[in-house]
Short mmCIF file of C-alpha atoms in Angstrom, two decimals:
data_model
loop_
_atom_site.label_atom_id
_atom_site.label_comp_id
_atom_site.label_asym_id
_atom_site.label_seq_id
_atom_site.Cartn_x
_atom_site.Cartn_y
_atom_site.Cartn_z
CA MET A 1 -0.68 -11.59 -12.90
CA GLY A 2 -3.65 -12.36 -15.12
CA ALA A 3 -5.78 -9.76 -16.81
CA LEU A 4 -8.10 -7.91 -14.45
CA PRO A 5 -11.76 -8.89 -14.85
CA GLU A 6 -14.13 -6.26 -16.11
CA ARG A 7 -16.74 -4.92 -13.71
CA ARG A 8 -20.18 -6.31 -14.50
CA PRO A 9 -22.49 -3.55 -15.82
CA GLY A 10 -25.85 -3.09 -14.20
CA VAL A 11 -24.90 -4.71 -10.89
CA ALA A 12 -25.50 -2.50 -7.86
CA SER A 13 -22.40 -2.05 -5.68
CA PRO A 14 -22.29 -1.64 -1.90
CA VAL A 15 -20.48 1.29 -0.37
CA VAL A 16 -16.96 0.88 -1.72
CA PRO A 17 -13.96 2.65 -0.16
CA VAL A 18 -12.09 4.91 -2.54
CA HIS A 19 -8.73 4.09 -0.99
CA VAL A 20 -7.75 0.85 0.75
CA GLY A 21 -4.45 0.35 2.53
CA ILE A 22 -3.22 -3.12 3.45
CA ILE A 23 -0.54 -4.14 5.94
CA MET A 24 0.52 -7.44 4.42
CA ASP A 25 1.63 -9.53 7.39
CA GLY A 26 2.23 -13.23 8.02
CA ASN A 27 4.55 -14.46 5.28
CA GLY A 28 7.10 -15.78 7.77
CA ARG A 29 4.52 -17.53 9.96
CA TRP A 30 2.89 -19.05 6.89
CA ALA A 31 6.22 -20.56 5.85
CA ALA A 32 7.13 -21.68 9.37
CA GLY A 33 3.80 -23.44 9.76
CA ARG A 34 4.62 -25.52 6.69
CA GLY A 35 8.23 -26.17 7.55
CA LEU A 36 9.38 -23.99 4.65
CA PRO A 37 12.07 -21.30 4.49
CA ARG A 38 10.84 -17.72 4.94
CA ALA A 39 11.68 -17.01 1.31
CA MET A 40 8.87 -19.34 0.26
CA GLY A 41 6.48 -17.34 2.41
CA HIS A 42 7.47 -14.13 0.65
CA ARG A 43 6.96 -15.76 -2.75
CA ALA A 44 3.52 -17.00 -1.70
CA GLY A 45 2.81 -13.48 -0.46
CA ALA A 46 3.63 -12.11 -3.91
CA GLU A 47 0.91 -14.36 -5.34
CA ALA A 48 -1.55 -12.99 -2.78
CA THR A 49 -0.62 -9.49 -3.93
CA ARG A 50 -1.63 -10.35 -7.48
CA ARG A 51 -4.99 -11.70 -6.27
CA VAL A 52 -5.74 -8.61 -4.21
CA ILE A 53 -4.89 -6.20 -7.02
CA GLU A 54 -7.41 -8.05 -9.20
CA ALA A 55 -10.00 -8.06 -6.41
CA ALA A 56 -9.59 -4.34 -5.76
CA ALA A 57 -10.04 -3.47 -9.42
CA GLU A 58 -13.08 -5.74 -9.69
CA ALA A 59 -14.67 -4.10 -6.63
CA GLY A 60 -14.22 -0.59 -7.99
CA VAL A 61 -11.58 0.52 -5.49
CA ARG A 62 -9.71 3.44 -7.04
CA TRP A 63 -6.61 3.51 -4.81
CA LEU A 64 -4.78 0.57 -3.24
CA THR A 65 -1.73 1.05 -1.04
CA LEU A 66 0.24 -2.03 -0.01
CA PHE A 67 2.76 -1.93 2.84
CA ALA A 68 5.42 -4.16 1.31
CA PHE A 69 8.63 -3.20 3.11
CA SER A 70 8.89 -0.97 6.16
CA SER A 71 11.87 1.14 7.14
CA GLU A 72 12.25 -1.23 10.10
CA ASN A 73 12.49 -4.27 7.80
CA TRP A 74 16.10 -3.36 7.03
CA ARG A 75 16.92 -4.82 10.46
CA ARG A 76 15.99 -8.32 9.27
CA PRO A 77 18.72 -10.85 8.36
CA ALA A 78 20.64 -9.87 5.23
CA SER A 79 19.56 -13.04 3.43
CA GLU A 80 15.88 -12.22 3.93
CA VAL A 81 16.34 -8.61 2.81
CA LEU A 82 18.13 -9.90 -0.29
CA GLU A 83 15.22 -12.24 -1.06
CA LEU A 84 12.69 -9.43 -0.64
CA THR A 85 14.58 -7.00 -2.84
CA GLY A 86 15.05 -9.72 -5.45
CA LEU A 87 11.29 -10.34 -5.50
CA LEU A 88 10.74 -6.61 -5.91
CA ARG A 89 13.03 -6.41 -8.94
CA HIS A 90 11.38 -9.49 -10.46
CA TYR A 91 7.95 -7.92 -10.04
CA LEU A 92 9.05 -4.63 -11.56
CA ARG A 93 10.60 -6.36 -14.58
CA HIS A 94 7.98 -8.99 -15.32
CA GLU A 95 4.62 -7.65 -14.15
CA VAL A 96 4.65 -4.08 -15.44
CA SER A 97 3.46 -4.95 -18.94
CA GLN A 98 0.36 -6.60 -17.45
CA LEU A 99 -0.26 -3.58 -15.23
CA VAL A 100 -0.15 -1.38 -18.34
CA ARG A 101 -2.68 -3.61 -20.13
CA ASP A 102 -4.95 -3.57 -17.09
CA GLY A 103 -4.88 0.20 -16.67
CA VAL A 104 -3.07 0.10 -13.32
CA ARG A 105 -0.85 3.01 -12.40
CA LEU A 106 2.03 2.00 -10.13
CA ARG A 107 3.73 4.38 -7.73
CA VAL A 108 6.22 3.79 -4.94
CA VAL A 109 6.12 5.63 -1.62
CA GLY A 110 9.21 5.57 0.58
CA ASP A 111 12.99 5.79 0.44
CA ARG A 112 13.56 4.06 -2.89
CA GLU A 113 17.19 5.16 -3.06
CA ARG A 114 18.03 2.85 -0.17
CA PHE A 115 17.45 -0.14 -2.45
CA GLY A 116 20.36 0.89 -4.67
CA VAL A 117 20.75 2.43 -8.10
CA GLU A 118 19.55 -0.62 -10.07
CA THR A 119 16.31 -1.10 -8.16
CA ALA A 120 15.61 2.65 -8.03
CA ALA A 121 15.95 2.77 -11.81
CA GLU A 122 13.53 -0.18 -12.15
CA ILE A 123 11.03 1.64 -9.96
CA GLU A 124 11.30 4.81 -12.03
CA ARG A 125 10.85 2.80 -15.24
CA ALA A 126 7.74 1.04 -13.89
CA GLU A 127 6.20 4.32 -12.77
CA ARG A 128 6.86 5.88 -16.15
CA LEU A 129 5.43 2.98 -18.14
CA THR A 130 2.24 2.79 -16.05
CA ALA A 131 1.70 6.55 -15.73
CA ASP A 132 -1.38 6.55 -17.99
CA GLY A 133 -3.24 3.88 -16.03
CA GLN A 134 -6.67 5.09 -14.90
CA ARG A 135 -8.46 2.00 -13.63
CA LEU A 136 -6.56 1.51 -10.38
CA ASN A 137 -3.88 3.53 -8.61
CA LEU A 138 -1.53 1.03 -7.01
CA ASN A 139 0.86 2.42 -4.40
CA ILE A 140 3.62 0.24 -2.98
CA ALA A 141 5.11 1.45 0.32
CA LEU A 142 8.80 0.47 0.26
CA SER A 143 11.36 1.39 2.90
CA TYR A 144 8.51 3.47 4.28
CA GLY A 145 7.85 4.71 7.81
CA ALA A 146 5.12 7.16 8.71
CA ARG A 147 7.06 8.86 11.49
CA ALA A 148 9.99 9.48 9.13
CA GLU A 149 7.56 10.82 6.54
CA ILE A 150 6.05 13.29 9.01
CA ALA A 151 9.50 14.32 10.26
CA ALA A 152 10.63 14.96 6.67
CA ALA A 153 7.56 17.14 6.11
CA ALA A 154 8.34 19.09 9.27
CA ARG A 155 11.93 19.65 8.14
CA ALA A 156 10.80 20.88 4.72
CA ILE A 157 8.34 23.31 6.30
CA ALA A 158 10.99 24.53 8.74
CA ARG A 159 13.39 25.22 5.84
CA GLU A 160 10.74 27.25 4.04
CA ALA A 161 9.99 29.24 7.18
CA ALA A 162 13.70 29.86 7.80
CA ALA A 163 14.09 31.09 4.23
CA GLY A 164 11.22 33.51 4.70
CA ARG A 165 8.98 31.79 2.15
CA LEU A 166 6.18 31.20 4.67
CA ASP A 167 4.97 32.47 8.00
CA ALA A 168 5.11 29.86 10.76
CA ALA A 169 1.67 31.00 11.87
CA SER A 170 0.30 29.80 8.52
CA VAL A 171 1.25 26.16 9.15
CA ASP A 172 -1.92 24.10 9.27
CA GLU A 173 -2.98 20.54 8.47
CA ALA A 174 -3.39 21.30 4.77
CA LEU A 175 0.16 22.63 4.56
CA VAL A 176 1.57 19.56 6.30
CA GLU A 177 -0.36 17.29 3.94
CA ARG A 178 1.16 19.06 0.93
CA HIS A 179 4.59 18.04 2.19
CA LEU A 180 3.79 14.36 2.68
CA ALA A 181 4.74 11.65 0.19
CA THR A 182 1.01 11.03 -0.38
CA ARG A 183 0.16 14.67 -1.09
CA ASP A 184 -1.71 13.95 -4.32
CA MET A 185 -3.60 10.93 -2.99
CA PRO A 186 -6.85 10.67 -1.04
CA ASP A 187 -6.59 9.52 2.56
CA PRO A 188 -7.33 5.81 3.04
CA ASP A 189 -10.91 4.97 3.94
CA LEU A 190 -10.05 1.45 5.04
CA ILE A 191 -6.93 -0.17 6.47
CA ILE A 192 -6.72 -3.96 6.48
CA ARG A 193 -4.11 -5.91 8.43
CA THR A 194 -3.64 -9.63 8.07
CA SER A 195 -2.17 -12.29 10.43
CA GLY A 196 -4.05 -11.37 13.60
CA GLU A 197 -1.91 -8.42 14.64
CA GLN A 198 -3.91 -5.33 15.59
CA ARG A 199 -1.69 -2.30 15.13
CA LEU A 200 -0.69 0.11 12.36
CA SER A 201 3.07 -0.48 12.68
CA ASN A 202 4.06 2.99 11.44
CA PHE A 203 1.89 2.82 8.30
CA LEU A 204 0.16 5.99 7.03
CA LEU A 205 -0.28 7.35 10.56
CA TRP A 206 -1.25 10.88 9.49
CA GLN A 207 -3.42 9.75 6.59
CA SER A 208 -5.30 7.09 8.60
CA ALA A 209 -6.70 9.47 11.21
CA TYR A 210 -10.28 8.59 10.22
CA ALA A 211 -9.76 5.31 8.40
CA GLU A 212 -11.81 2.28 9.34
CA LEU A 213 -9.63 -0.60 10.58
CA VAL A 214 -10.26 -4.25 9.79
CA PHE A 215 -8.06 -6.95 11.28
CA THR A 216 -8.11 -10.55 10.14
CA ASP A 217 -6.37 -13.68 11.42
CA VAL A 218 -5.71 -14.83 7.85
CA LEU A 219 -2.01 -14.92 7.00
CA TRP A 220 -1.13 -12.82 3.97
CA PRO A 221 -0.22 -15.72 1.61
CA ASP A 222 -3.71 -17.17 2.21
CA PHE A 223 -5.51 -13.85 1.68
CA ASP A 224 -7.66 -13.83 -1.45
CA ALA A 225 -10.66 -12.16 -3.08
CA ARG A 226 -13.07 -13.69 -0.55
CA HIS A 227 -11.23 -12.14 2.38
CA PHE A 228 -10.89 -8.81 0.57
CA THR A 229 -14.62 -8.78 -0.19
CA ALA A 230 -15.39 -9.61 3.44
CA ALA A 231 -13.33 -6.61 4.55
CA LEU A 232 -15.20 -4.36 2.11
CA SER A 233 -18.50 -5.70 3.45
CA GLU A 234 -17.41 -4.89 6.98
CA PHE A 235 -16.48 -1.38 5.84
CA ALA A 236 -19.92 -0.94 4.25
CA ARG A 237 -21.55 -1.72 7.61
CA ARG A 238 -19.60 0.95 9.47
CA GLU A 239 -20.97 4.41 10.27
CA ARG A 240 -18.25 6.94 9.50
CA ARG A 241 -18.76 9.95 11.78
CA TYR A 242 -15.47 11.87 11.52
CA GLY A 243 -16.14 13.11 15.03
CA GLY A 244 -19.59 14.40 14.05
CA ALA A 245 -22.72 13.22 12.27
CA CYS A 246 -22.84 9.90 10.47
CA VAL A 247 -21.48 9.94 6.91
CA VAL A 248 -23.39 7.55 4.65
#
């Protein structure tokens, strides 16, 4: 990943979402359309990830969450899972130094332990080394499922109630949010999904209650700064009402 470009001073910006989530879809179809193995699609998708991180930082987005590997992806063929986890380890080992230079803080959301001791240690190392980054908060959702996240929060709250540490009547939305994996992050303002599919696929279901949704037919390996900017422009045209008056 190359160095992130500096924002140009003195240039007026449109309404920019604070937090963007992206469901990165279409690697397999991109490869199939070119007669290539799926692994080549995932590698091309990794290049698209680099481009979008740069585009997000350039646009002034403060939080970027990428849905890289869902809890359901473990059902894929073992060879494909092996390729994906290998790409993850390569990224963690070889890209972190650039993230540090670019002021990007990396965090992983999901069941990291399922990837094994070696990969979990690489994740912890990357998070530690990038902890001081202040330009962009980059969250990677790995072995993540929103329903499982909400269920885990419910179990934690139930344990506290059973232990007498809280009154069940005090459980509200704020309490649930404090038990989610994203508890110290703002909710996403914008969710982008590539490849033409128009669903959330168990991604940030609680957090996306009022997010704007943008769907594009572009396959993830072809997604670049132009497409990201187009999604931000679409977001800027939306009127965000939150069930009430328009929020400008």
